[in-house]
Short mmCIF file of C-alpha atoms in Angstrom, two decimals:
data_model
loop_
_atom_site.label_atom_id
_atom_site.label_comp_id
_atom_site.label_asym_id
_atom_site.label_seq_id
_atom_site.Cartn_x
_atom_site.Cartn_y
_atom_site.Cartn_z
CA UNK A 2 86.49 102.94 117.07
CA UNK A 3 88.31 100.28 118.53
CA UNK A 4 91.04 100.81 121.18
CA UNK A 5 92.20 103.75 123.21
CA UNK A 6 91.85 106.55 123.42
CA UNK A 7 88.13 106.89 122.80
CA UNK A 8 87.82 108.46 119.11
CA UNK A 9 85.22 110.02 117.25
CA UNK A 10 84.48 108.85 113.67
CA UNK A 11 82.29 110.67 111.09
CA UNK A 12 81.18 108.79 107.89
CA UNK A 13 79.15 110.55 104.98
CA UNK A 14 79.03 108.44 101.48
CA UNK A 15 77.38 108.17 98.10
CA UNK A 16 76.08 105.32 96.47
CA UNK A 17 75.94 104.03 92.52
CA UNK A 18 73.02 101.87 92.70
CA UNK A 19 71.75 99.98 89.62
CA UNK A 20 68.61 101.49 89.10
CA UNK A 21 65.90 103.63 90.19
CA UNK A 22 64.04 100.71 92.48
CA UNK A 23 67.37 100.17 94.24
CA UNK A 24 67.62 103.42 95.00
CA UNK A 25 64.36 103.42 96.58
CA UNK A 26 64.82 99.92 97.97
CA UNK A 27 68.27 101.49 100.40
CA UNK A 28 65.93 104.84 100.99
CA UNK A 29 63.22 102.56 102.75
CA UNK A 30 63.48 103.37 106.71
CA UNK A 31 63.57 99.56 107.50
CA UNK A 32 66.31 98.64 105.22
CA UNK A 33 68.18 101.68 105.87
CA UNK A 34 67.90 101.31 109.70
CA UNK A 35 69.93 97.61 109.31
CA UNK A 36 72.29 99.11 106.59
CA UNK A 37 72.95 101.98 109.08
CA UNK A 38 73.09 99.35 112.60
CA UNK A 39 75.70 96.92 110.47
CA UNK A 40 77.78 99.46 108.88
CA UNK A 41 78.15 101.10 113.06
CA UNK A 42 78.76 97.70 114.20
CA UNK A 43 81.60 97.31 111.19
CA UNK A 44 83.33 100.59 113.10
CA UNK A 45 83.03 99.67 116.04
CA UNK A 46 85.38 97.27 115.07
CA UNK A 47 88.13 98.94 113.38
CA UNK A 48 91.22 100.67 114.26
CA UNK A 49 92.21 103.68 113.95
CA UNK A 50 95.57 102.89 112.16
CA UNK A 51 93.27 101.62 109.49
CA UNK A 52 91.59 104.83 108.44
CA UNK A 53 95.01 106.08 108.43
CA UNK A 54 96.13 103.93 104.50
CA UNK A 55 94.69 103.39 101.44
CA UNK A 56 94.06 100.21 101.61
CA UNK A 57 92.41 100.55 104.81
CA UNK A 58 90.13 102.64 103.52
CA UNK A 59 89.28 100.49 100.30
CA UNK A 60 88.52 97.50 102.59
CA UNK A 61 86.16 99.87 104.18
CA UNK A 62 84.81 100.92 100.92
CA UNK A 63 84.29 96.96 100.03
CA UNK A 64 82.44 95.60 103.61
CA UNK A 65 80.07 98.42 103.45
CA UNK A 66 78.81 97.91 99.69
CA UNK A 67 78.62 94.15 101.19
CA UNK A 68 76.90 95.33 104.11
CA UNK A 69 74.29 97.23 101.59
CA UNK A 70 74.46 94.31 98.82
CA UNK A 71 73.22 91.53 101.33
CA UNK A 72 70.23 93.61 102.07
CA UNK A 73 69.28 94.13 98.73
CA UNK A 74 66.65 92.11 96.86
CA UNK A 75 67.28 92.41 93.48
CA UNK A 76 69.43 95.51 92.53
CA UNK A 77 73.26 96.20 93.56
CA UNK A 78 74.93 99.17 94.63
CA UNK A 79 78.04 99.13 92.00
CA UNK A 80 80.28 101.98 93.95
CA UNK A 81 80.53 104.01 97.21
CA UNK A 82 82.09 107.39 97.46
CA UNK A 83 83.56 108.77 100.48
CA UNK A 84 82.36 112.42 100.33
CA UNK A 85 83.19 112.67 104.35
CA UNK A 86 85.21 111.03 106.71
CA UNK A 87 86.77 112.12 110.20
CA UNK A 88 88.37 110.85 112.24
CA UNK A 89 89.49 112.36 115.81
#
């Protein structure tokens, strides 16, 4: 996370994908290496204050099913559920 002091951030998600293939399509090492590499980078960016609203966490919600959306070749990933998330 951005800023001090130095924080520790733990992610864990589900995804509604489209179909079968675009559930295969994300599992694919390649592809899910990028997804993974973007969606660290995306972190690495934010604040801790935003983790801390709502609305911060929707707009999280929203760049990482763009994140996974660009990467995708034909299917889309329609939802993303936070099943984890700390913060320290």
């Amino acid at each position: 996370l951005k800023g001090p002091p130095v924080r520790t951030l733990r992610l864990q998600f589900y995804l509604k994908v489209s179909d079968d293939f675009t559930a295969q399509e994300i599992l694919t090492p390649h592809l899910w290496s990028i997804i993974r590499d973007q969606t660290i980078e995306l972190l690495q960016n934010y604040e801790f204050e935003q983790f801390e609203s709502l609305q911060g966490k929707l707009l999280l919600k929203d760049r990482i099913l763009k994140i996974i959306n660009s990467q995708l070749k034909d299917g889309v990933v329609r939802e993303i559920f936070f099943t984890d998330l700390v913060v320290q």
